[in-house]
CSV table of C-alpha atoms in Angstrom, one decimal:
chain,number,residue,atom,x,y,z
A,17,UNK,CA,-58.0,-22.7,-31.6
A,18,UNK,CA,-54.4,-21.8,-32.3
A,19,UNK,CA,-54.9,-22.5,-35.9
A,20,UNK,CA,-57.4,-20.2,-36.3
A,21,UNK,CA,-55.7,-17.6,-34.3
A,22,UNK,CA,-52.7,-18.0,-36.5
A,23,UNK,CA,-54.7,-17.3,-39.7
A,24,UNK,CA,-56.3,-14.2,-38.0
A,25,UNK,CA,-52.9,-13.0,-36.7
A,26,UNK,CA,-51.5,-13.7,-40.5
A,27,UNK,CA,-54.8,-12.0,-41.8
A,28,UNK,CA,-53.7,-8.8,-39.7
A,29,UNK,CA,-49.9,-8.8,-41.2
A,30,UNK,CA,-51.3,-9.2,-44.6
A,31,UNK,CA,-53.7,-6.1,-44.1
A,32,UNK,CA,-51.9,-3.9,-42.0
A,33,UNK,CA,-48.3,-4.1,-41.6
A,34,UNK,CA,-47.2,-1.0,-44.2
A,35,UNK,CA,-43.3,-0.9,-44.6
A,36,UNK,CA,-43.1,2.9,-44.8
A,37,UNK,CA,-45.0,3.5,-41.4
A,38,UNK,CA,-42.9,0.5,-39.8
A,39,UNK,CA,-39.5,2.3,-41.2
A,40,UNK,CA,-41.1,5.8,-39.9
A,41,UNK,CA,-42.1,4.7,-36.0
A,42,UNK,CA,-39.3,2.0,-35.5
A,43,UNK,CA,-36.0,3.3,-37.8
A,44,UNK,CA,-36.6,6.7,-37.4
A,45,UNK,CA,-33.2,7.4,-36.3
A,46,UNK,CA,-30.1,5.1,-34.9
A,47,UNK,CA,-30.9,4.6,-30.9
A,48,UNK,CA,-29.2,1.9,-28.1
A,49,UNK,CA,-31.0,-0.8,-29.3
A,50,UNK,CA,-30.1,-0.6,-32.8
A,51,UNK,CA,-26.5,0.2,-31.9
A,52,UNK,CA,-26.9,-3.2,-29.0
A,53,UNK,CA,-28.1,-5.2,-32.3
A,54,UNK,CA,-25.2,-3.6,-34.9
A,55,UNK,CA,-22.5,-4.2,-32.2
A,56,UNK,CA,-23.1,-7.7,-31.4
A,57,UNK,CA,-23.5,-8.9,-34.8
A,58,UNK,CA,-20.6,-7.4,-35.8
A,59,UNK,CA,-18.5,-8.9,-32.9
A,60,UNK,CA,-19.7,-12.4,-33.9
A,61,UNK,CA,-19.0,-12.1,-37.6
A,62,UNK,CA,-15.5,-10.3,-36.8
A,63,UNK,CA,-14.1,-13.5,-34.8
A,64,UNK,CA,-16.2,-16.1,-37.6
A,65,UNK,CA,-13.6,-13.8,-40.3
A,66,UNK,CA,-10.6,-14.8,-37.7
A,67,UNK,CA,-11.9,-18.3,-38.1
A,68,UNK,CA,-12.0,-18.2,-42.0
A,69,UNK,CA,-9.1,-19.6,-43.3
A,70,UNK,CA,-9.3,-22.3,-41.0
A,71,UNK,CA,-12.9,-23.3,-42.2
A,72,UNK,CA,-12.4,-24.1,-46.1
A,73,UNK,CA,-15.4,-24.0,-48.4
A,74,UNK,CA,-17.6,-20.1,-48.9
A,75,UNK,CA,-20.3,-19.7,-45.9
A,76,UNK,CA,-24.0,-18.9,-46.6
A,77,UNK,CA,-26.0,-16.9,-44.2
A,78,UNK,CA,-29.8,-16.5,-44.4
A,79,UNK,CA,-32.1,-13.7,-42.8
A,80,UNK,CA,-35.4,-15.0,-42.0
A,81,UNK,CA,-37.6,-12.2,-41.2
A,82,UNK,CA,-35.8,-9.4,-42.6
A,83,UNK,CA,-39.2,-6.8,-43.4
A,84,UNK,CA,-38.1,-3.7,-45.1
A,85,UNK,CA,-35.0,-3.4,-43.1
A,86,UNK,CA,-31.6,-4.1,-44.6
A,87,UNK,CA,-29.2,-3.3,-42.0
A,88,UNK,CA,-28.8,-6.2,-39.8
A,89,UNK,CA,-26.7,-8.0,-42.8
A,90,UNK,CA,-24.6,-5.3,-43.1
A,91,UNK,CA,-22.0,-7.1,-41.2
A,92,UNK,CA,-22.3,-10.8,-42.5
A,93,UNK,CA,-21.1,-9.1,-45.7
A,94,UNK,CA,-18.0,-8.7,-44.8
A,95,UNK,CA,-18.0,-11.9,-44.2
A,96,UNK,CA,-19.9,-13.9,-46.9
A,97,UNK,CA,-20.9,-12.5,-50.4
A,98,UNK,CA,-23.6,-15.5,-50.4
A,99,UNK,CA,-26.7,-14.2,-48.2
A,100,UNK,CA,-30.5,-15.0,-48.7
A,101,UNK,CA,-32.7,-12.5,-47.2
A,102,UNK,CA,-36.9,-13.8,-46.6
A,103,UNK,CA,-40.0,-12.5,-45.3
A,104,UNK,CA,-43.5,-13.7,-44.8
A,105,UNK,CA,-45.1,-10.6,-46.6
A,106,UNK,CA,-45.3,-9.7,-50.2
A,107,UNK,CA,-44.6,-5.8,-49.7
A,108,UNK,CA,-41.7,-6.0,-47.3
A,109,UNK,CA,-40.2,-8.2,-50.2
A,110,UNK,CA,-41.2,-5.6,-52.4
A,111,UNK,CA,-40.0,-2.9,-50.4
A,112,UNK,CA,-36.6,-4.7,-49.6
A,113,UNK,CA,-36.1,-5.2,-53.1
A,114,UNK,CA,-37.0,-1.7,-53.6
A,115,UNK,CA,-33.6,-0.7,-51.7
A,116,UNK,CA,-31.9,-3.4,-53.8
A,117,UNK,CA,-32.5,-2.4,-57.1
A,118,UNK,CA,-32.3,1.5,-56.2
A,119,UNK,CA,-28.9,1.9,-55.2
A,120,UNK,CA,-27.9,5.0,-53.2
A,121,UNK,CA,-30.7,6.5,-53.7
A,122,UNK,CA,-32.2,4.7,-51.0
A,123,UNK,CA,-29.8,4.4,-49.0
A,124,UNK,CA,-30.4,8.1,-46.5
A,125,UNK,CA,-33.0,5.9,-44.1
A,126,UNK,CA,-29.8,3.6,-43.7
A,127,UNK,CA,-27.1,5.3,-43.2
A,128,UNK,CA,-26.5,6.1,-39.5
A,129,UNK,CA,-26.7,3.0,-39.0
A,130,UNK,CA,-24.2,2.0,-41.9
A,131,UNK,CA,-22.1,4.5,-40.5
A,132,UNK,CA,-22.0,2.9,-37.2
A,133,UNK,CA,-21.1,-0.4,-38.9
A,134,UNK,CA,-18.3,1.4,-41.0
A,135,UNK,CA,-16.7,3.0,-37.5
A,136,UNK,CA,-17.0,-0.8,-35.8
A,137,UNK,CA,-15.0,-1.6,-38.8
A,138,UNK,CA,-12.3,1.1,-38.8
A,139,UNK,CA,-11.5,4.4,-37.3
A,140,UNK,CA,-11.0,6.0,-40.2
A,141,UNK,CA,-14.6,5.4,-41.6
A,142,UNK,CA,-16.5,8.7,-43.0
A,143,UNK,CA,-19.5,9.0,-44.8
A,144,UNK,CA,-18.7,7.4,-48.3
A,145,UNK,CA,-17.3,4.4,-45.7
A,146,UNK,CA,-21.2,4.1,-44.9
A,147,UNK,CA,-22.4,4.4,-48.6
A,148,UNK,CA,-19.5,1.5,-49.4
A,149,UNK,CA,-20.8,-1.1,-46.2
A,150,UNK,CA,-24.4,-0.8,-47.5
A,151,UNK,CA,-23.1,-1.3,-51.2
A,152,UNK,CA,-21.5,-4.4,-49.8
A,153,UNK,CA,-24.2,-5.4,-48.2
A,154,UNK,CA,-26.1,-5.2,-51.9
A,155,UNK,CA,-23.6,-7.6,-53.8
A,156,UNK,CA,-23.8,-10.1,-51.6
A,157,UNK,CA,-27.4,-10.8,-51.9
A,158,UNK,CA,-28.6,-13.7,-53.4
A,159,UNK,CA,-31.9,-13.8,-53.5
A,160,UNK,CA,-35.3,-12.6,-51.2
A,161,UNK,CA,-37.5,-15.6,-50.7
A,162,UNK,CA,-40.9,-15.7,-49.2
A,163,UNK,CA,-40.6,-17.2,-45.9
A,164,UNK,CA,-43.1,-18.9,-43.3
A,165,UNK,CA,-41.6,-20.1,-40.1
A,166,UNK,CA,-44.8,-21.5,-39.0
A,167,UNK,CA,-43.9,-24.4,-41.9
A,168,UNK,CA,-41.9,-27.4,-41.2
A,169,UNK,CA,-39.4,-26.3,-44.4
A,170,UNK,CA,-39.7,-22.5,-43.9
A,171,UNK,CA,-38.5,-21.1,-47.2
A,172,UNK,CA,-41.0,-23.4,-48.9
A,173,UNK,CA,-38.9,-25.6,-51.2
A,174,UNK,CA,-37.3,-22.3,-52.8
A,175,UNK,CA,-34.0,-23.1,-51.2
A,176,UNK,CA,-31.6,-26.3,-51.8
A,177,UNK,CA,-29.1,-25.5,-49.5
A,178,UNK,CA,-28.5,-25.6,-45.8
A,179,UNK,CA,-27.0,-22.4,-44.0
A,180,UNK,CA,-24.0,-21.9,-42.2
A,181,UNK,CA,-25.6,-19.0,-40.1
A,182,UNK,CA,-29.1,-17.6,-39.8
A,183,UNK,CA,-30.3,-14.5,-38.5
A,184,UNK,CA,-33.5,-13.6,-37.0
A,185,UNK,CA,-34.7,-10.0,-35.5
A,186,UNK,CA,-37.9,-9.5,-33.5
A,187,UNK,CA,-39.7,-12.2,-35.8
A,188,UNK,CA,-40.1,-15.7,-34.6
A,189,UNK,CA,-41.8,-14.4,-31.0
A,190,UNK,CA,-44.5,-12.4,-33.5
A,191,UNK,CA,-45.1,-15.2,-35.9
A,192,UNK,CA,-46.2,-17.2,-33.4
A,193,UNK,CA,-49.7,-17.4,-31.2
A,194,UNK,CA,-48.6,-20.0,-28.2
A,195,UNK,CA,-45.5,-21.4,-26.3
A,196,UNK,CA,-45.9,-24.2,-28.1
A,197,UNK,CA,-46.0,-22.7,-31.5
A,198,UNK,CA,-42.6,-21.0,-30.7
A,199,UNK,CA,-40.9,-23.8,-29.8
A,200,UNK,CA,-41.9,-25.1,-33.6
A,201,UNK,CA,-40.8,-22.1,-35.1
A,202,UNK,CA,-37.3,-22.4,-33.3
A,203,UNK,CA,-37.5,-26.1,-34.6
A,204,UNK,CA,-38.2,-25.1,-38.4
A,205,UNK,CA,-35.9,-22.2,-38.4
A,206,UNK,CA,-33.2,-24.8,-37.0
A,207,UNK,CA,-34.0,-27.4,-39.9
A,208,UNK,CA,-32.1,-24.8,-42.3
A,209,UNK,CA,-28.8,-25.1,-40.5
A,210,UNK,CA,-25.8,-27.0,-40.8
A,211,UNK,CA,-24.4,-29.2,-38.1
A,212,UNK,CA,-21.9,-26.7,-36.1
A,213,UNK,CA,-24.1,-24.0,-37.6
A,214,UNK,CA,-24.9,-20.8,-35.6
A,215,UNK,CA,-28.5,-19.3,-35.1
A,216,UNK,CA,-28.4,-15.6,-34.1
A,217,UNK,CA,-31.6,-14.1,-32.5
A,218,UNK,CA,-32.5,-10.6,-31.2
A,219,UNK,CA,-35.9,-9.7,-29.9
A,220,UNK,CA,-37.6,-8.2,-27.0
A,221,UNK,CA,-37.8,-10.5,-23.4
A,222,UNK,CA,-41.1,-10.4,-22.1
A,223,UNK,CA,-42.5,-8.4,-23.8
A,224,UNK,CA,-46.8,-8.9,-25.5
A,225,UNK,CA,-47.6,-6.8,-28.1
A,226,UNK,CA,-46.1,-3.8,-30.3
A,227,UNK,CA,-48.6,-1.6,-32.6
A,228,UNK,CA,-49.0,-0.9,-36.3
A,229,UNK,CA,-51.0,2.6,-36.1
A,230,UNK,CA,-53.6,2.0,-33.7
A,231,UNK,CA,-53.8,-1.9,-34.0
A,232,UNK,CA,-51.9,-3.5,-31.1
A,233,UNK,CA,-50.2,-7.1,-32.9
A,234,UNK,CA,-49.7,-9.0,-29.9
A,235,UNK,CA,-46.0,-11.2,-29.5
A,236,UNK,CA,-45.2,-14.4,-27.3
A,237,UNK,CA,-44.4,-12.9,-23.8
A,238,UNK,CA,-40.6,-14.6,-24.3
A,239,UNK,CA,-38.3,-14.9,-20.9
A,240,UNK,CA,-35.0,-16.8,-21.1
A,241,UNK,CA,-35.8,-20.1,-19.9
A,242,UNK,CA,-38.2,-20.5,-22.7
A,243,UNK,CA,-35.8,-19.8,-25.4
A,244,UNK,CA,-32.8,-21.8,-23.9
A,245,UNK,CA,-36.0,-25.1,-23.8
A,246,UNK,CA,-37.0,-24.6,-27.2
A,247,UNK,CA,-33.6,-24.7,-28.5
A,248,UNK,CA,-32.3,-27.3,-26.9
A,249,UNK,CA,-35.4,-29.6,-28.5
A,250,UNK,CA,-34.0,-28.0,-31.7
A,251,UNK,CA,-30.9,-29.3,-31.2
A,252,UNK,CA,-29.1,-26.3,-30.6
A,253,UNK,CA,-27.5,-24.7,-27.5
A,254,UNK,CA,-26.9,-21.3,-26.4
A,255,UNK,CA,-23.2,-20.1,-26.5
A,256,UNK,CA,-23.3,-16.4,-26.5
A,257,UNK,CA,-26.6,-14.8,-24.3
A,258,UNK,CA,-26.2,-10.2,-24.4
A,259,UNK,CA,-28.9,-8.1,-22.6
A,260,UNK,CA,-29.6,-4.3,-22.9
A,261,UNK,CA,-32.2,-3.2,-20.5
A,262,UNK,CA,-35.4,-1.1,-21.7
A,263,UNK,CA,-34.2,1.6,-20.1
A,264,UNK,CA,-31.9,2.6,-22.9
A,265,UNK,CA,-34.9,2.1,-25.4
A,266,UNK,CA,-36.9,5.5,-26.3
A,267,UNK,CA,-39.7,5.6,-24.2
A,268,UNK,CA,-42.2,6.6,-26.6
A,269,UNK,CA,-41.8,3.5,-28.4
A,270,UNK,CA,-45.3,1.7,-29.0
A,271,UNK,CA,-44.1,-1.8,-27.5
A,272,UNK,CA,-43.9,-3.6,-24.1
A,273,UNK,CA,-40.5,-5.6,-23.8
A,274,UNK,CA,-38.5,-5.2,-20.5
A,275,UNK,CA,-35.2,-5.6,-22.2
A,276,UNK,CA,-33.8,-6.7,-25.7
A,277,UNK,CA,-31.8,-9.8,-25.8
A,278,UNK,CA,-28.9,-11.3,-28.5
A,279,UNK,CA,-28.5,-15.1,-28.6
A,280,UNK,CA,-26.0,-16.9,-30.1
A,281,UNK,CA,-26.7,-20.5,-30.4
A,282,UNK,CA,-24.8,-23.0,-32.0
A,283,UNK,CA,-26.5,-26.2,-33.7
A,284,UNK,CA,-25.2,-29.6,-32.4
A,285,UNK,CA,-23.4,-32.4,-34.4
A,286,UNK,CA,-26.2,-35.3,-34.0
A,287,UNK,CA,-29.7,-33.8,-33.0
């Protein structure tokens, strides 16, 4: 039954998630959430820099679930010029490469929220400070892969390395259909890591469904408990755990979470 729920929830991705409408209703402008997200990630990535010199070889970072949204590795890039961005579906790859190969052109969707980066960055930052970020951001992609986290090696053989840290945004509760299937997703995702490596997540606690137009997609109804169980069977533990009530979301917005979260957890020597 799950298997065939999968493919129907896959199906519905396939048919109906547009990347225009999804950067319209959900990016329309730089909120709470988005600065919750921007601010965290750039607090871990500011003490990994501290921790640089001390750490010897280049990192690698990998996005898994990025969509048509670029912003949430603005900040790895100032860490790391080696990044590998993925996605299930063909047209967020598309679009995402879109931005890529564009150059500031695209960038006017993406840069409040570049800007916000830039002024966690420096004082001084002004609007080119934004335009620079997001060019940043550009050179240190790699590559966008297609990506299925429902797979026991999720970037499907197109990778042949293991990353130092991944990041994950509202994905891995959407791509899944159970509990159960969650917990595997967590388990794949962590397969990518290093030993000592760090898997970032952000998403929305108990939350079921969000829309695409009228269809209502519907999400694993997350709480904390179940995250801190399925990644501790993946080998991993949680060392940094950041709430931001729903409160603070706009209330217009067409899903259900209570309140978004940002985990940091860290993957053990010997799983």
């Amino acid at each position: 039954m799950v298997e065939k729920e999968n493919k129907s929830l896959s199906s519905v991705y396939q048919e109906k998630f547009q990347p225009d409408y999804y950067i319209r209703r959900y990016y329309s402008g730089l909120d709470a959430g988005n600065e919750f997200c921007l601010h965290n990630l750039h607090q871990f990535f500011k003490q990994a820099e501290s921790n640089k010199n001390t750490e010897g070889a280049a990192k690698k970072v990998l996005e898994v679930g990025s969509g048509p949204v670029p912003i949430y590795i603005i900040s790895a890039s100032q860490w790391t010029d080696w990044i590998v961005c993925s996605d299930f579906l063909e047209q967020n790859r598309h679009k995402f490469n879109e931005w890529l190969s564009t150059g500031r052109k695209a960038d006017e969707t993406w840069l409040p929220y570049a800007r916000y980066v830039a002024h966690l960055e420096s004082e001084n930052a002004d609007q080119e400070s934004a335009f620079l970020v997001l060019e940043r951001a550009r050179r240190s992609i790699r590559s966008i892969l297609p990506c299925d986290v429902l797979q026991s090696d999720p970037l499907l053989g197109k990778a042949d390395t293991l990353f130092d840290v991944i990041i994950s945004v509202f994905c891995l509760e959407c791509a899944a259909c159970s509990a159960e299937e969650y917990r595997i997703t967590i388990t794949n995702v962590a397969r990518l890591l290093q030993p000592s490596g760090h898997l970032i997540m952000m998403g929305g606690l108990e939350g079921e469904y969000y829309f695409i137009y009228d269809r209502k997609i519907p999400r694993i109804k997350l709480t904390r408990e179940m995250i801190d169980s399925a990644l501790e069977d993946a080998g991993c533990r949680i060392v940094t755990w950041e709430e931001l009530p729903r409160s603070l979301r706009p209330p217009d917005l067409p899903i259900d979470y209570t309140a978004m979260f940002f985990c940091v957890a860290k993957k053990k020597l010997l799983v």
